[in-house]
Coordinates of C-alpha atoms in Angstrom, one line a residue:
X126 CA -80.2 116.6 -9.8
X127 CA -82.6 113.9 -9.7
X128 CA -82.6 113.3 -13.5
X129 CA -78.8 113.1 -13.7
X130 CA -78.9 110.9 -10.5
X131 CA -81.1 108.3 -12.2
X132 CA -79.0 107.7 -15.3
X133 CA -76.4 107.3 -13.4
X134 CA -76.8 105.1 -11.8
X135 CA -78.8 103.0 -14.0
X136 CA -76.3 102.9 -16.5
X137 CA -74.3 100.4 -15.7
X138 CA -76.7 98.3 -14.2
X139 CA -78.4 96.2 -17.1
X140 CA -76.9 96.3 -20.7
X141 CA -78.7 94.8 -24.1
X142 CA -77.9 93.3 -26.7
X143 CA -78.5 94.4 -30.4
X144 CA -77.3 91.8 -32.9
X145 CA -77.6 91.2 -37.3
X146 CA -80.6 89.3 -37.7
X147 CA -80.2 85.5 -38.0
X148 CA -81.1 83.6 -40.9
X149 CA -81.5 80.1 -42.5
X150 CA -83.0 77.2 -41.0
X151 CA -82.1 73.4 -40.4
X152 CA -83.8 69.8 -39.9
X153 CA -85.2 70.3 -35.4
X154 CA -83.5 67.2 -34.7
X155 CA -85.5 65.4 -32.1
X156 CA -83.3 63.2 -30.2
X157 CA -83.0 65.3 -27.5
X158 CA -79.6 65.4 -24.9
X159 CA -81.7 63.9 -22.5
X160 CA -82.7 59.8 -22.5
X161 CA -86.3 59.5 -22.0
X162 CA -85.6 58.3 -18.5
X163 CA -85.0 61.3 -17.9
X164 CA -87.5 63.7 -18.7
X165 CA -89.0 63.0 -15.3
X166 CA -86.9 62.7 -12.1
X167 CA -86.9 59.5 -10.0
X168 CA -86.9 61.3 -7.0
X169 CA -87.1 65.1 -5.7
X170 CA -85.6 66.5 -3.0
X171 CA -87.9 69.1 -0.9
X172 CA -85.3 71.3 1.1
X173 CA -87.9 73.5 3.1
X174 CA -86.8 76.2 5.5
X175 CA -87.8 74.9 9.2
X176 CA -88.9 78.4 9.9
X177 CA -91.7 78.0 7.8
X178 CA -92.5 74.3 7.6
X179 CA -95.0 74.3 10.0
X180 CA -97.2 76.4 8.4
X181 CA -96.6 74.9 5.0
X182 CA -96.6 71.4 6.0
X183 CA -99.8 70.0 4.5
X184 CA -99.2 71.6 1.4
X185 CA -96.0 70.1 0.9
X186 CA -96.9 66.8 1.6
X187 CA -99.5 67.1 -1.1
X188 CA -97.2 67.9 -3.1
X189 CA -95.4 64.6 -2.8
X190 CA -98.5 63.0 -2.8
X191 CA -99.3 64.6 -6.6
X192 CA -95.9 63.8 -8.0
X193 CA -95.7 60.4 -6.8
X194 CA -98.8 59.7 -9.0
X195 CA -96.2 60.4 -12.1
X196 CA -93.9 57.9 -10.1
X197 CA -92.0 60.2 -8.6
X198 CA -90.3 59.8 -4.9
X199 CA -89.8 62.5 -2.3
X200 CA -87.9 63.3 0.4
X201 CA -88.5 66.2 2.8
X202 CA -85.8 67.8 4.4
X203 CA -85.9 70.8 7.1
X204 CA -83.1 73.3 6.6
X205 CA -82.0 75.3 9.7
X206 CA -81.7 79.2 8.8
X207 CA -78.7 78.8 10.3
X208 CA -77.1 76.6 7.6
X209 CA -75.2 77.8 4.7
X210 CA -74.9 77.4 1.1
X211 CA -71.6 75.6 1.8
X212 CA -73.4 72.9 4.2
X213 CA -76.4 72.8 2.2
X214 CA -74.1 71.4 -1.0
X215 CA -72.3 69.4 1.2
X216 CA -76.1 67.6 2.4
X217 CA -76.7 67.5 -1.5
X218 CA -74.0 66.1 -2.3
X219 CA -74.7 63.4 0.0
X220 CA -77.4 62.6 -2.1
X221 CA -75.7 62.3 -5.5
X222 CA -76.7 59.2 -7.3
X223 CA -80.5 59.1 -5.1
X224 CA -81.8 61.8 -6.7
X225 CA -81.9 64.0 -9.6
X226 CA -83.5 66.8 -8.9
X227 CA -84.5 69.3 -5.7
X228 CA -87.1 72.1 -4.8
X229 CA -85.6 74.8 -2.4
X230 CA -88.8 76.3 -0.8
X231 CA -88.3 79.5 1.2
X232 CA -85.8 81.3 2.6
X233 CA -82.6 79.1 0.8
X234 CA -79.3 80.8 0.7
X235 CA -78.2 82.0 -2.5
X236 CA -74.6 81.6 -3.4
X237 CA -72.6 84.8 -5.1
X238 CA -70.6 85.0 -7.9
X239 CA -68.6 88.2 -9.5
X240 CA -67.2 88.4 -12.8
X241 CA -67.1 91.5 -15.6
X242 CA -69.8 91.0 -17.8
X243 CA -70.2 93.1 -20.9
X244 CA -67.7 95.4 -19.5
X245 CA -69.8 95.8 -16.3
X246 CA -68.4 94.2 -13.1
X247 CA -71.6 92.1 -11.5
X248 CA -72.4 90.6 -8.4
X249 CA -75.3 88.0 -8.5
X250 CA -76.7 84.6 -7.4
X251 CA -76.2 81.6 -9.4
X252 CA -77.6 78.3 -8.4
X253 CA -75.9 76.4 -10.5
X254 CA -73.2 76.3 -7.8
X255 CA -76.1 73.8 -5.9
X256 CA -76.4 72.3 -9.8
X257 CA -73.1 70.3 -10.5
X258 CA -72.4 68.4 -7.5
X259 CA -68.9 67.7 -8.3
X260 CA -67.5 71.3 -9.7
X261 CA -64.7 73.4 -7.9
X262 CA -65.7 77.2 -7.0
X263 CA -63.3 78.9 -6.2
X264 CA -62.8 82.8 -4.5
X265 CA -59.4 83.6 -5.4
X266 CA -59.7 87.1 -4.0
X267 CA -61.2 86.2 -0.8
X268 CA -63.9 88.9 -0.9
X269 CA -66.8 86.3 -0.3
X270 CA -67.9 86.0 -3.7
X271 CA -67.2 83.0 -5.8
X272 CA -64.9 84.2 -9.4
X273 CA -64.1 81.0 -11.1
X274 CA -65.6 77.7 -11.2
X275 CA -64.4 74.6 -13.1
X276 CA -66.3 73.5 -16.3
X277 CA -70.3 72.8 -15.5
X278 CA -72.6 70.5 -15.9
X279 CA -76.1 70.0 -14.7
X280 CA -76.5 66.3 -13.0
X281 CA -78.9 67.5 -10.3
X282 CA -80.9 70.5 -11.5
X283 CA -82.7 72.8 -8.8
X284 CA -85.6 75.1 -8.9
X285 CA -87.1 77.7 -6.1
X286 CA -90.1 78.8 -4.6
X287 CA -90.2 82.2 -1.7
X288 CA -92.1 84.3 0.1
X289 CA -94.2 84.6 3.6
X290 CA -96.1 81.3 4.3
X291 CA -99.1 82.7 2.7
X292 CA -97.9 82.8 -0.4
X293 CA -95.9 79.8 -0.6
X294 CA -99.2 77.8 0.2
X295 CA -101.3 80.3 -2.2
X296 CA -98.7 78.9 -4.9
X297 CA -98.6 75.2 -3.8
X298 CA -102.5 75.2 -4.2
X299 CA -102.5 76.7 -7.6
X300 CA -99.9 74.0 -8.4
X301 CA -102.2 71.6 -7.0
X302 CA -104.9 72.5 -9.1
X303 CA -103.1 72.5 -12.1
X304 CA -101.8 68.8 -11.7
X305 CA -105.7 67.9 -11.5
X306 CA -106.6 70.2 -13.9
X307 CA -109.0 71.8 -12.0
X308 CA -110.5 74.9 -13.2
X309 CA -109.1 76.8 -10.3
X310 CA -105.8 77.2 -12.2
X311 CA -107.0 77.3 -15.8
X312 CA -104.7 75.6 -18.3
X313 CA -104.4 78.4 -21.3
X314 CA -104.1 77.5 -25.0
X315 CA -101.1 78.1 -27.4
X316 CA -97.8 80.0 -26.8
X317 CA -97.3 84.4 -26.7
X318 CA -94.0 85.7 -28.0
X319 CA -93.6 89.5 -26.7
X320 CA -90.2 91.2 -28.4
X321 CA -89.9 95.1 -27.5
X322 CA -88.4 97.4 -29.7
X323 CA -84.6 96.6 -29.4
X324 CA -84.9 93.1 -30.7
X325 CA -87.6 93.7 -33.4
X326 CA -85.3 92.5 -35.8
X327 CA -84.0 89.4 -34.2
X328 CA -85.0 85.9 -34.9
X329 CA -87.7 87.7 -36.9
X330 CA -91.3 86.1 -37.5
X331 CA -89.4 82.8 -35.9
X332 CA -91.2 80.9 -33.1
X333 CA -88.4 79.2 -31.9
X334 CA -89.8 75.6 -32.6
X335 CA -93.0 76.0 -30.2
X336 CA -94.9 75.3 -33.0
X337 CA -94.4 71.6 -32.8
X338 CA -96.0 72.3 -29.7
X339 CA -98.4 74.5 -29.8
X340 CA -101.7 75.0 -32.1
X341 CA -101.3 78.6 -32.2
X342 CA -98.1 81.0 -31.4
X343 CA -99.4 84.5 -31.1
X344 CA -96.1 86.9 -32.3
X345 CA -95.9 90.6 -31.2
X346 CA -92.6 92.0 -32.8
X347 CA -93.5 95.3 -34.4
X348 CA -94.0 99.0 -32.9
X349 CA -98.0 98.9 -33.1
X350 CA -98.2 95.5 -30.7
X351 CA -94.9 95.9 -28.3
X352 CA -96.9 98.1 -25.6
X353 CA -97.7 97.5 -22.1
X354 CA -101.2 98.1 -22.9
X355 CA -100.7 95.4 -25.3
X356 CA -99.2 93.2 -23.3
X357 CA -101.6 93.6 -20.4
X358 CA -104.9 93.4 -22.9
X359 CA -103.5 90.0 -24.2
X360 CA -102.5 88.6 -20.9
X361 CA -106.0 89.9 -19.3
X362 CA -108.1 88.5 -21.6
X363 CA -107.1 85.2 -23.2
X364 CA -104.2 84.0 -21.4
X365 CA -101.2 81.9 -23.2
X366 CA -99.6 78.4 -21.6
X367 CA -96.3 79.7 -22.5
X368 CA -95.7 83.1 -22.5
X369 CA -91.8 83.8 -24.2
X370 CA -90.7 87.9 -23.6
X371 CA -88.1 90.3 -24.2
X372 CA -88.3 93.6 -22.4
X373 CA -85.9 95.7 -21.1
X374 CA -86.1 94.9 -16.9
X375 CA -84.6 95.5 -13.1
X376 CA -86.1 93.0 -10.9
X377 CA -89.3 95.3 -10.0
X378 CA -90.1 96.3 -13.7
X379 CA -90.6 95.4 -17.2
X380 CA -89.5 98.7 -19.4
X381 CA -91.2 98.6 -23.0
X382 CA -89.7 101.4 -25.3
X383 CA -92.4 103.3 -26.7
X384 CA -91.3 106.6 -28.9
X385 CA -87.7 106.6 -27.2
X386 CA -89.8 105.8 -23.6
X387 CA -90.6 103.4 -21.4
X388 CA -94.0 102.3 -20.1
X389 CA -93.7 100.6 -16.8
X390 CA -95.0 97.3 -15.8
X391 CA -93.9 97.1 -12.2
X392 CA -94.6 94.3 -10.1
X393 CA -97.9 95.6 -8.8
X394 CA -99.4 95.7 -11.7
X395 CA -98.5 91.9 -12.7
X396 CA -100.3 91.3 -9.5
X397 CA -103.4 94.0 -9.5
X398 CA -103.7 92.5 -13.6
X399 CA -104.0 88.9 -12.7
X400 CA -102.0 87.9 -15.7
X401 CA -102.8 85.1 -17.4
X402 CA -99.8 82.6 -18.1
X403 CA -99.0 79.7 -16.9
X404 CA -95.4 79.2 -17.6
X405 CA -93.0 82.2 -18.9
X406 CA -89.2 82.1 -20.1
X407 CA -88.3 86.1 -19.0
X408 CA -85.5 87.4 -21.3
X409 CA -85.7 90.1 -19.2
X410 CA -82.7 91.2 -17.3
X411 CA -82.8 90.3 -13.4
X412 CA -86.3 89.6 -13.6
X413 CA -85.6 86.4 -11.7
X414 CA -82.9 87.8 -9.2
X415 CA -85.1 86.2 -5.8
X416 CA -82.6 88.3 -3.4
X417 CA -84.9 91.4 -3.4
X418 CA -88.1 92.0 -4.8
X419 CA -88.5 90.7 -8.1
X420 CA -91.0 90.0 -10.9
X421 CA -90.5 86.3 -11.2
X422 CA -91.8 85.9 -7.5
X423 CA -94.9 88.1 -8.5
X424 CA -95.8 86.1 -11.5
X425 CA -95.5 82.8 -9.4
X426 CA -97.2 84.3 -5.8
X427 CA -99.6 86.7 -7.4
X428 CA -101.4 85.3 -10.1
X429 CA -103.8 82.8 -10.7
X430 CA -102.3 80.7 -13.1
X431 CA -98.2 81.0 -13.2
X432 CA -96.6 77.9 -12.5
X433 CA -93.1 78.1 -13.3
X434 CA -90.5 80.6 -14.2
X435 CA -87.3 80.2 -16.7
X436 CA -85.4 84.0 -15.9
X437 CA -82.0 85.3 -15.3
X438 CA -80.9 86.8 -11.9
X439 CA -78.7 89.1 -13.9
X440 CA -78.2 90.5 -16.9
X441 CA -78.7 88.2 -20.3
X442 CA -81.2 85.7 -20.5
X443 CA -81.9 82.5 -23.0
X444 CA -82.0 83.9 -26.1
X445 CA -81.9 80.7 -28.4
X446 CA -84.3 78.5 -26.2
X447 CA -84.5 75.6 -29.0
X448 CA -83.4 73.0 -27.2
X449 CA -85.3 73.9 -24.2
X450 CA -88.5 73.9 -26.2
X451 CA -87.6 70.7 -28.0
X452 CA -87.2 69.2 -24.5
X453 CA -90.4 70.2 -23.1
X454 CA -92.1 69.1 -26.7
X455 CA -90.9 65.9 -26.0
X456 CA -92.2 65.8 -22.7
X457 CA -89.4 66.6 -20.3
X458 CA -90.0 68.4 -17.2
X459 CA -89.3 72.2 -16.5
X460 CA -86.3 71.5 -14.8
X461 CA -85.3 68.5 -16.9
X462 CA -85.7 71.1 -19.6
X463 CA -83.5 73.6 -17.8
X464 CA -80.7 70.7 -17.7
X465 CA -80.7 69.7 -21.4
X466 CA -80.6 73.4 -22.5
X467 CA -77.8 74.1 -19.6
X468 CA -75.6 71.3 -20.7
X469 CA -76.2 72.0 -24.6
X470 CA -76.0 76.0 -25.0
X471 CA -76.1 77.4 -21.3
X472 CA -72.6 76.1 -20.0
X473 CA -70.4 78.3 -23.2
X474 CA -71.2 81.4 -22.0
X475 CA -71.4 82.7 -18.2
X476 CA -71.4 86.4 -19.4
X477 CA -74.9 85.6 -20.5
X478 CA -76.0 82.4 -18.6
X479 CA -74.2 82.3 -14.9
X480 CA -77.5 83.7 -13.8
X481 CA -80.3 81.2 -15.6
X482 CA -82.0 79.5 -12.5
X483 CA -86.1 78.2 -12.6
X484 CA -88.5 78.7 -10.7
X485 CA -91.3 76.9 -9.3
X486 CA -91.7 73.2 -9.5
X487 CA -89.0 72.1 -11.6
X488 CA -91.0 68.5 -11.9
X489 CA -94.0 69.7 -13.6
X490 CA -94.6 69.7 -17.4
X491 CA -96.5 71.9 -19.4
X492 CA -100.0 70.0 -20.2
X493 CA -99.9 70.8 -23.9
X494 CA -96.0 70.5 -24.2
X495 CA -96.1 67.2 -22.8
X496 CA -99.4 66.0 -24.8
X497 CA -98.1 67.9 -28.1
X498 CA -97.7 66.2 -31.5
X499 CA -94.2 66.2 -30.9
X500 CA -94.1 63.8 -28.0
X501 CA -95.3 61.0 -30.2
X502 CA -92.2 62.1 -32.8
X503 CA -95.0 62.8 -35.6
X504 CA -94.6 66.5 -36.5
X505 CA -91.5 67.5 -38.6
X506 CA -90.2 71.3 -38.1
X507 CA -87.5 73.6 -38.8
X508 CA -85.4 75.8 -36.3
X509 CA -82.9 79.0 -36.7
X510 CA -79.3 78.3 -37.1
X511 CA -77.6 79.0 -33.6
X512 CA -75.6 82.2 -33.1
X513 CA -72.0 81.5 -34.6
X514 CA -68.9 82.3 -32.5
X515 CA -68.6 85.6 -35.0
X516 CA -72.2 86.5 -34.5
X517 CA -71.7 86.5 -30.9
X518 CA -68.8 88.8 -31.1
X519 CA -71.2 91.4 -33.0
X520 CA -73.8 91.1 -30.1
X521 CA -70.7 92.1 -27.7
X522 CA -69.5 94.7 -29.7
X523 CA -72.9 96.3 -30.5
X524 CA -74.2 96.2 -26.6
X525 CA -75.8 99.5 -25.8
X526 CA -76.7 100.7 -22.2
X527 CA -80.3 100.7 -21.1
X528 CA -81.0 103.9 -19.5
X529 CA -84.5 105.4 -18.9
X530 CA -84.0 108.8 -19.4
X531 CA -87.4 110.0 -17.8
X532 CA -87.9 110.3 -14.1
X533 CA -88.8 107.4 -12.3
X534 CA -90.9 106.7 -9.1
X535 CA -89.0 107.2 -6.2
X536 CA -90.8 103.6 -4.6
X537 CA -89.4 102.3 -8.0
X538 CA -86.3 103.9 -7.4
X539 CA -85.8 102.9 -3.8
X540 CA -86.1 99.0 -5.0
X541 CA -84.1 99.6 -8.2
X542 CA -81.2 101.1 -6.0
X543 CA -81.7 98.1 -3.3
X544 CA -81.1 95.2 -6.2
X545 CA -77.4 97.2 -7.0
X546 CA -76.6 96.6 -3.2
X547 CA -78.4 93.5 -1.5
X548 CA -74.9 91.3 -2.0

């Protein structure tokens, strides 16, 4: 019973694309969507749960102290628990035109949307509700979930940190350390693409332009390398800046196929490894979904070195990332980055998008990103064409369910089965 029990009702809980490999390549234009003015915000809003600011209060104030250094102003503002997502938009909205960008740090609501995705219904946060301050949601159902929205674009982009006090300061103290470079967070070298099984094929032997960033791109794409012991040995040992995956996932796991199976990376083990990356982008489906307990949170509160996420809280992720790399080449921020890549390719498609949020300190750049060749407009590179309105359509009609067939943990289990019902 408890086989039967598992597939069904993982089935329709995460879906995957399989799509005819892209080919050709044109000139990586780099004037970017965003001005240079841009890259960096002028000033940051810190919304910060009261319940925890006491505890967290130095830590927060350095942070304001270490982004005003790149000439950027704060403002710190306490957020009663008792507030909701609909008064919180209304104080950000009050700020349109002062700022351009805000850090939600605990306990923030989250604000949910349904809609039928891949011929799955879904219900999942989305802050890009908190993202365009002027767009009409509406709930035309009345249910308590938003189902339409007006068309979206990012003018104030937002990025999130949780967890107990602890943590939060844990994190704010490796971010610390990175800004100084301090060899309490170590700054890794070069970038680590990871694609499992399913999208062998895809975007094959392409690094997705973070060559023009990077020195070296380390590639695993084939059977022998797309292992969780391969995984784990590379991000034990040397570590990667930027670490770009695609693995099957429910917020608690990473599933890597291996002979028709899955090895498990749960969230204990990204925190019992140590891994070693300082900035990921997780194609990996609800790795990023903050409502219950989730692998994005793990990379950025349990390790030594993670300091900013790019992840979906649902399923889909950002599967042609070129202008987000471009961006950060340049020397954007991460959630500058985030905003040019939203307002290019993000805001077509909410089947796949809806859910892209960051986390961690959306004003931060990567050290080598921001120092790279690129910045100073003197490396010339190629990218992949983007997926055509026809190729899309074969990714939707070629979708496949994800569905373990082995029996799983029943810890793993209990958390799976809690991520299917915490809205």
């Amino acid at each position: 019973m408890k086989a039967s029990r598992t597939a069904a009702f993982l089935s329709p809980a995460i879906v995957v694309l399989t799509f005819a490999v892209l080919s050709g390549c044109s000139l990586f234009v780099l004037e970017p969507s965003l001005t240079p003015d841009e890259y960096l915000p002028n000033t940051v809003l810190v919304i910060v749960n009261e319940s925890i600011y006491d505890q967290t209060e130095s830590r927060i104030k350095t942070y304001c102290t270490d982004i005003s250094k790149d000439g950027i102003a704060s403002n710190i503002i306490l957020l009663d628990p008792a507030e909701d997502s609909y008064e919180l938009k209304l104080l950000l909205q009050s700020y349109n035109g002062k700022a351009e960008c805000g850090f939600f740090i605990g306990d923030i609501p989250p604000v949910w949307y349904e809609q039928t995705a891949f011929g799955t219904y879904e219900v999942f946060p989305t802050d890009l509700y908190y993202m365009d301050l002027d767009a009409n949601w509406l709930d035309t159902d009345s249910n308590g979930y938003f189902d339409s929205h007006s068309d979206l674009a990012i003018d104030f982009y937002v990025s999130r940190i949780d967890g107990t006090a602890d943590e939060i300061n844990f994190y704010f103290d490796k971010l610390h350390n990175y800004r100084i470079r301090s060899n309490s967070t170590p700054v890794y070298d070069g970038a680590f693409i990871f694609k499992d099984d399913d999208w062998h094929k895809n975007y094959r032997n392409n690094d997705f332009g973070l060559d023009s960033i990077y020195g070296s791109v380390e590639l695993y794409q084939d059977d022998g390398n797309t292992t969780k012991s391969a995984y784990l040995d590379k991000l034990t040992s040397g570590g990667s800046e930027y670490v770009y995956q695609w693995i099957h996932a429910f917020p608690p796991a990473l599933f890597i196929d291996v002979d028709d199976n899955y090895e498990i990376i749960k969230t204990e083990d990204i925190a019992n490894n140590n891994v070693k990356g300082n900035f990921y982008n997780l194609f990996d489906c609800q790795a990023a979904r903050y409502t219950v307990n989730n692998l994005a949170d793990y990379y950025l509160t349990q390790t030594d070195s993670c300091i900013a996420i790019l992840g979906s809280t649902k399923t889909g992720g950002v599967y042609y990332p070129v202008e987000f790399h471009k961006s950060l080449g340049l020397g954007a921020c991460w959630g500058a980055a985030f905003k040019s890549w939203y307002n290019t390719e993000g805001y077509a498609d909410d089947t796949w998008f809806l859910g892209i949020i960051t986390m961690g300190d959306p004003a931060v750049r990567p050290y080598h990103a921001s120092g790279s060749d690129m910045s100073k407009g003197s490396r010339s590179v190629t990218d992949i064409v983007p997926v055509s309105d026809e190729e899309k359509e074969k990714m939707y009609i070629n979708l496949m369910d994800f569905a373990p067939s082995q029996l799983l943990p029943e810890d793993l289990m209990y958390e799976i089965e809690q991520s299917l019902h915490d809205f």
